[in-house]
Coordinates of C-alpha atoms in Angstrom, one line a residue:
X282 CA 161.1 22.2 10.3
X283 CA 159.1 20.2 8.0
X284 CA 155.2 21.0 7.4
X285 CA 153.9 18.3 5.2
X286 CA 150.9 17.3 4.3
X287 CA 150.2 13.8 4.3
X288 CA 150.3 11.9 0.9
X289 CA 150.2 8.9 2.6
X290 CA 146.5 9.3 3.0
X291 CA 146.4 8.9 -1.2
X292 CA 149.3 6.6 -1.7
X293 CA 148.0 3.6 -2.7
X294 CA 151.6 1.7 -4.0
X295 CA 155.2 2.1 -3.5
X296 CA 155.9 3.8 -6.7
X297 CA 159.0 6.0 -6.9
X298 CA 158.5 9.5 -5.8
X299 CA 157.4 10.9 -9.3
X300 CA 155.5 8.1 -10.5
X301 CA 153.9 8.6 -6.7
X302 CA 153.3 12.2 -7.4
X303 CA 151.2 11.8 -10.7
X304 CA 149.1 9.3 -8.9
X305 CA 148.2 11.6 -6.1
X306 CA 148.1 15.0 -8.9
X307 CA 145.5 12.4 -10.7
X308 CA 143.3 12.1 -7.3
X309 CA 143.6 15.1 -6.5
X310 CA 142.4 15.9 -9.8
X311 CA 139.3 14.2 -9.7
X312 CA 138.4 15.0 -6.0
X313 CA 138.5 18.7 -7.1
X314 CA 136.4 18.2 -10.5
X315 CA 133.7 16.7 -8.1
X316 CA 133.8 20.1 -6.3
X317 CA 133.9 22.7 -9.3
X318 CA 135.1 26.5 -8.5
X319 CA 132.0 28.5 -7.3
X320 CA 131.0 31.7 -9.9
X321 CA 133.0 35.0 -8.9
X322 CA 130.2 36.7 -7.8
X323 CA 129.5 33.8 -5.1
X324 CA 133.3 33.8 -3.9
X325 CA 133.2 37.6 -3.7
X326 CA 129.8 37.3 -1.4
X327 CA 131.3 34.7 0.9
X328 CA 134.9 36.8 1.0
X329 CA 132.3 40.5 1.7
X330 CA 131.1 38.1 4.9
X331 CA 134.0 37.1 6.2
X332 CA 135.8 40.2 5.4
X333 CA 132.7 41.9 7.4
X334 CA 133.0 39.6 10.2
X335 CA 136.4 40.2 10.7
X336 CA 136.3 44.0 11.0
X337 CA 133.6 43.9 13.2
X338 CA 135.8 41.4 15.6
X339 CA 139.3 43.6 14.7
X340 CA 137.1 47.3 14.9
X341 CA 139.0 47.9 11.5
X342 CA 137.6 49.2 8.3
X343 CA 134.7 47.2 7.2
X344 CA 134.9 47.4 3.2
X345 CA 132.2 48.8 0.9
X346 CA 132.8 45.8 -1.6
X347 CA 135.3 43.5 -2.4
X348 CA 136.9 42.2 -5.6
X349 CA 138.8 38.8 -5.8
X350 CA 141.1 37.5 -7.9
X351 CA 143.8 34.4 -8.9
X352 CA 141.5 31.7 -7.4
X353 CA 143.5 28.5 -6.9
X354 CA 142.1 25.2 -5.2
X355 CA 143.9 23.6 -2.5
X356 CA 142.6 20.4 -2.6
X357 CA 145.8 18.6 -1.6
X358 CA 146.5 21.6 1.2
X359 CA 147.5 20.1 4.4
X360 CA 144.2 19.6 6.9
X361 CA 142.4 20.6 3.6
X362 CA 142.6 17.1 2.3
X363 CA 141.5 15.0 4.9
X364 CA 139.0 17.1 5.6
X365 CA 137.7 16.6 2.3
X366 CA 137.9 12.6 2.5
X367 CA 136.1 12.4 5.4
X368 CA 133.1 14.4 4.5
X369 CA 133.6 17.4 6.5
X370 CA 134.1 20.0 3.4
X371 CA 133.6 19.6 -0.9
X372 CA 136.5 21.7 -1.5
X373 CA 138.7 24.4 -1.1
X374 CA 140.7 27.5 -2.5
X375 CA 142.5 30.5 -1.5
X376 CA 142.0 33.9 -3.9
X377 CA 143.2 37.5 -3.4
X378 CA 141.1 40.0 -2.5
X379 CA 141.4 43.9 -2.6
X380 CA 139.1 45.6 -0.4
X381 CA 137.2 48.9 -1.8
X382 CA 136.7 51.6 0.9
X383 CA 139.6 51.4 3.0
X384 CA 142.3 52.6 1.6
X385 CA 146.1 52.0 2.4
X386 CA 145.5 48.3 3.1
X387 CA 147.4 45.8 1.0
X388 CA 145.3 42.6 -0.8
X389 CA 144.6 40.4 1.4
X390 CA 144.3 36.7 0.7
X391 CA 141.4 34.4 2.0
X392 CA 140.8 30.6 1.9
X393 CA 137.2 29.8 1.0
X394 CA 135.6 26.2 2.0
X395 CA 132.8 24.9 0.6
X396 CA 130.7 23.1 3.2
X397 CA 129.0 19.9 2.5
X398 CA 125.6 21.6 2.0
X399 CA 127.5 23.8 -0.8
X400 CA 127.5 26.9 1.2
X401 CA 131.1 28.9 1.8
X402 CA 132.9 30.4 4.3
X403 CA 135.7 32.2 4.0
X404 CA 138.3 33.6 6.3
X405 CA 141.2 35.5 6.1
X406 CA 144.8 34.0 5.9
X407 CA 147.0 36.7 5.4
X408 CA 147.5 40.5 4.1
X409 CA 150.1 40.8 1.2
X410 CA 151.9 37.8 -1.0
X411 CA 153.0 34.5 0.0
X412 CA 153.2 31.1 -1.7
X413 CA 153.1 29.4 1.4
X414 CA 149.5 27.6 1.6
X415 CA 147.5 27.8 4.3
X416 CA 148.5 25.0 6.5
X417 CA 152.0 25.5 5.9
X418 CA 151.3 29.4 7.2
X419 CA 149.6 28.7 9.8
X420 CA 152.0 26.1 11.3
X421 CA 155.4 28.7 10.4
X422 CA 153.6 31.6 11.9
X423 CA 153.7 31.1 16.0
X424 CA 157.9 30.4 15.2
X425 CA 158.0 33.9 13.0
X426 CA 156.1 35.3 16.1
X427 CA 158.4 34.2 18.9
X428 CA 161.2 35.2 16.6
X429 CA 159.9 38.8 16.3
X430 CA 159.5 39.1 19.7
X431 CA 162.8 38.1 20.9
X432 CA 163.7 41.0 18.8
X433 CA 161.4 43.2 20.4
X434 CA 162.4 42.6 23.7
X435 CA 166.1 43.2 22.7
X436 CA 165.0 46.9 21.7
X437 CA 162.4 47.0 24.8
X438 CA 162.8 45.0 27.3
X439 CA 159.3 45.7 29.4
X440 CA 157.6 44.6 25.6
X441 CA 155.7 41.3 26.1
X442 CA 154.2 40.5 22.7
X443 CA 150.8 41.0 24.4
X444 CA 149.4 42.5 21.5
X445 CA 151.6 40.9 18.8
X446 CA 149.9 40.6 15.1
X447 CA 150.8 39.7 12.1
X448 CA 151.4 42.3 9.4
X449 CA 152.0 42.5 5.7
X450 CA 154.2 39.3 3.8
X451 CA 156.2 39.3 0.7
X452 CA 157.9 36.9 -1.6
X453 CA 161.5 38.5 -1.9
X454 CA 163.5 35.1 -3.7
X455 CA 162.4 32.1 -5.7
X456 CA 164.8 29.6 -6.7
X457 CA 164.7 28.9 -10.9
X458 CA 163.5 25.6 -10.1
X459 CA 160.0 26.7 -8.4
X460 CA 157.7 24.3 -10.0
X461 CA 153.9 25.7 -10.0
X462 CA 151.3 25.2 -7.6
X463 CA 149.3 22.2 -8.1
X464 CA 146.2 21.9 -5.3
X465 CA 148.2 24.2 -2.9
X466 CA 151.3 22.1 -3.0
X467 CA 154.9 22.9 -4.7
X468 CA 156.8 19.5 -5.3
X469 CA 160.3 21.1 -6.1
X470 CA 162.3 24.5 -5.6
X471 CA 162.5 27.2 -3.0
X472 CA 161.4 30.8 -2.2
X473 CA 161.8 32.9 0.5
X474 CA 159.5 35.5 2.1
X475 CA 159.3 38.2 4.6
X476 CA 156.7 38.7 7.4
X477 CA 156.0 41.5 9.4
X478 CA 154.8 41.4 12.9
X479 CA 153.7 44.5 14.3
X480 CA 154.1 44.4 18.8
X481 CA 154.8 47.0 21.2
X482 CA 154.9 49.5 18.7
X483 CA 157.1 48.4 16.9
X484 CA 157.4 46.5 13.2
X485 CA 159.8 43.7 12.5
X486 CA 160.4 41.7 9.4
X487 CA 160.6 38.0 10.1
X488 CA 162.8 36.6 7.2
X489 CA 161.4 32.9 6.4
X490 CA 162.9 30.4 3.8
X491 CA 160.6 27.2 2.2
X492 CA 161.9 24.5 0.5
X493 CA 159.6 21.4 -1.1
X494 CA 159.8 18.2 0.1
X495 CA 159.1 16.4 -2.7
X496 CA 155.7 15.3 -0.8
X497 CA 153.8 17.9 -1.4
X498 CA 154.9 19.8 2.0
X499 CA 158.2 21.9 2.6
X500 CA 161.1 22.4 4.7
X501 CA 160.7 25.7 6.9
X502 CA 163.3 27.3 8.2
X503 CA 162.5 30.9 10.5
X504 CA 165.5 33.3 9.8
X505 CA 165.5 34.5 14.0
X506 CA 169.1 36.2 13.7
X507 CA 167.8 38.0 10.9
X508 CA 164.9 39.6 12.1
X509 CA 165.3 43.1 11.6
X510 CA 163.2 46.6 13.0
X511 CA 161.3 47.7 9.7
X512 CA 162.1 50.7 7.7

């Protein structure tokens, strides 16, 4: 399946892909210099809220303090985009965040959006690695789910995925050609990830490959014979 993110809302010519590329890296660009990263300490207060909130909702542990790390805008992110076009945010970036006082629990990565008023909010993407963004996550995931669950119900029968979440994810592959991230988009390449989903009491890894589209989106394709019971 294809998650992409729109360039057409930046193209402005029909310049070949590259040329098309560097126009929209150059807007992108410029749209994010308007909307500067926020100061660490202000990230880190927004992530302590929202990592706060979110253990109060899940009745998890609620961490004493957190500290963040490799911030990267996503300016060019799927629904993060037009978003910022029309009005409705400045800005926005994911970070890693570790969170002191609960122990066991992998970093967990947040996307932060500033709001037009300048204030941020940040909320929880996922716990462990991925290069996926965002948008492409959030559109993979309810496929990863179904395909853990057909798995499930193959070792249980009675399960029903009622209380089906999403665990841990890790980047196992990445083709040599993986270009970088540039505003939450990969324009060439491939990687491959795993992502654990924890229902009925039991874990399964969810194999998932990505490919670029050369648009600033990627090919997604849900491994569901290769879903496997966890170790």
């Amino acid at each position: 399946m294809r998650i992409s993110r729109g360039l057409a809302l930046l193209a402005v010519t029909t310049t070949p892909a590259l040329a098309q590329q560097q126009l929209v890296i150059d807007r992108l660009t410029d749209l994010n210099a308007k909307a500067p990263q926020p100061p660490i300490p202000v990230l880190q207060a927004a992530v302590q809220t929202g990592a706060s909130a979110y253990s109060a909702a899940k009745k998890t542990c609620s961490p004493t303090s957190v500290q963040v790390s490799e911030v990267a805008p996503i300016t060019g992110a799927g629904v993060i985009l037009p978003a910022i076009l029309s009005g409705k945010i400045r800005n926005a970036w994911t970070l890693y965040a570790n969170h002191v006082g609960c122990p066991g629990e992998d970093t967990v990565r947040y996307m932060v959006l500033q709001l037009p008023d300048d204030s941020l909010r940040a909320a929880r993407v996922n716990e462990g690695r991925s290069l996926a963004n965002p948008t492409i996550m959030r559109d993979t995931s309810a496929m990863a789910a179904m395909a853990a669950l057909r798995q499930a119900k193959i070792v249980d029968p009675s399960c029903k995925g009622d209380d089906m979440t999403m665990g841990s994810t890790r980047v196992v592959s990445r083709s040599k050609d993986l270009g970088p991230e540039k505003f939450g988009s990969r324009y060439v390449g491939s990687w491959s990830e795993v992502w654990q989903f924890r229902t009925c009491g039991h874990r399964l890894d969810v194999p998932v490959d990505f490919t670029a589209d050369g648009d600033g989106g990627a090919y997604t394709n849900v491994k569901a014979s290769a879903v496997a019971l966890a170790r």
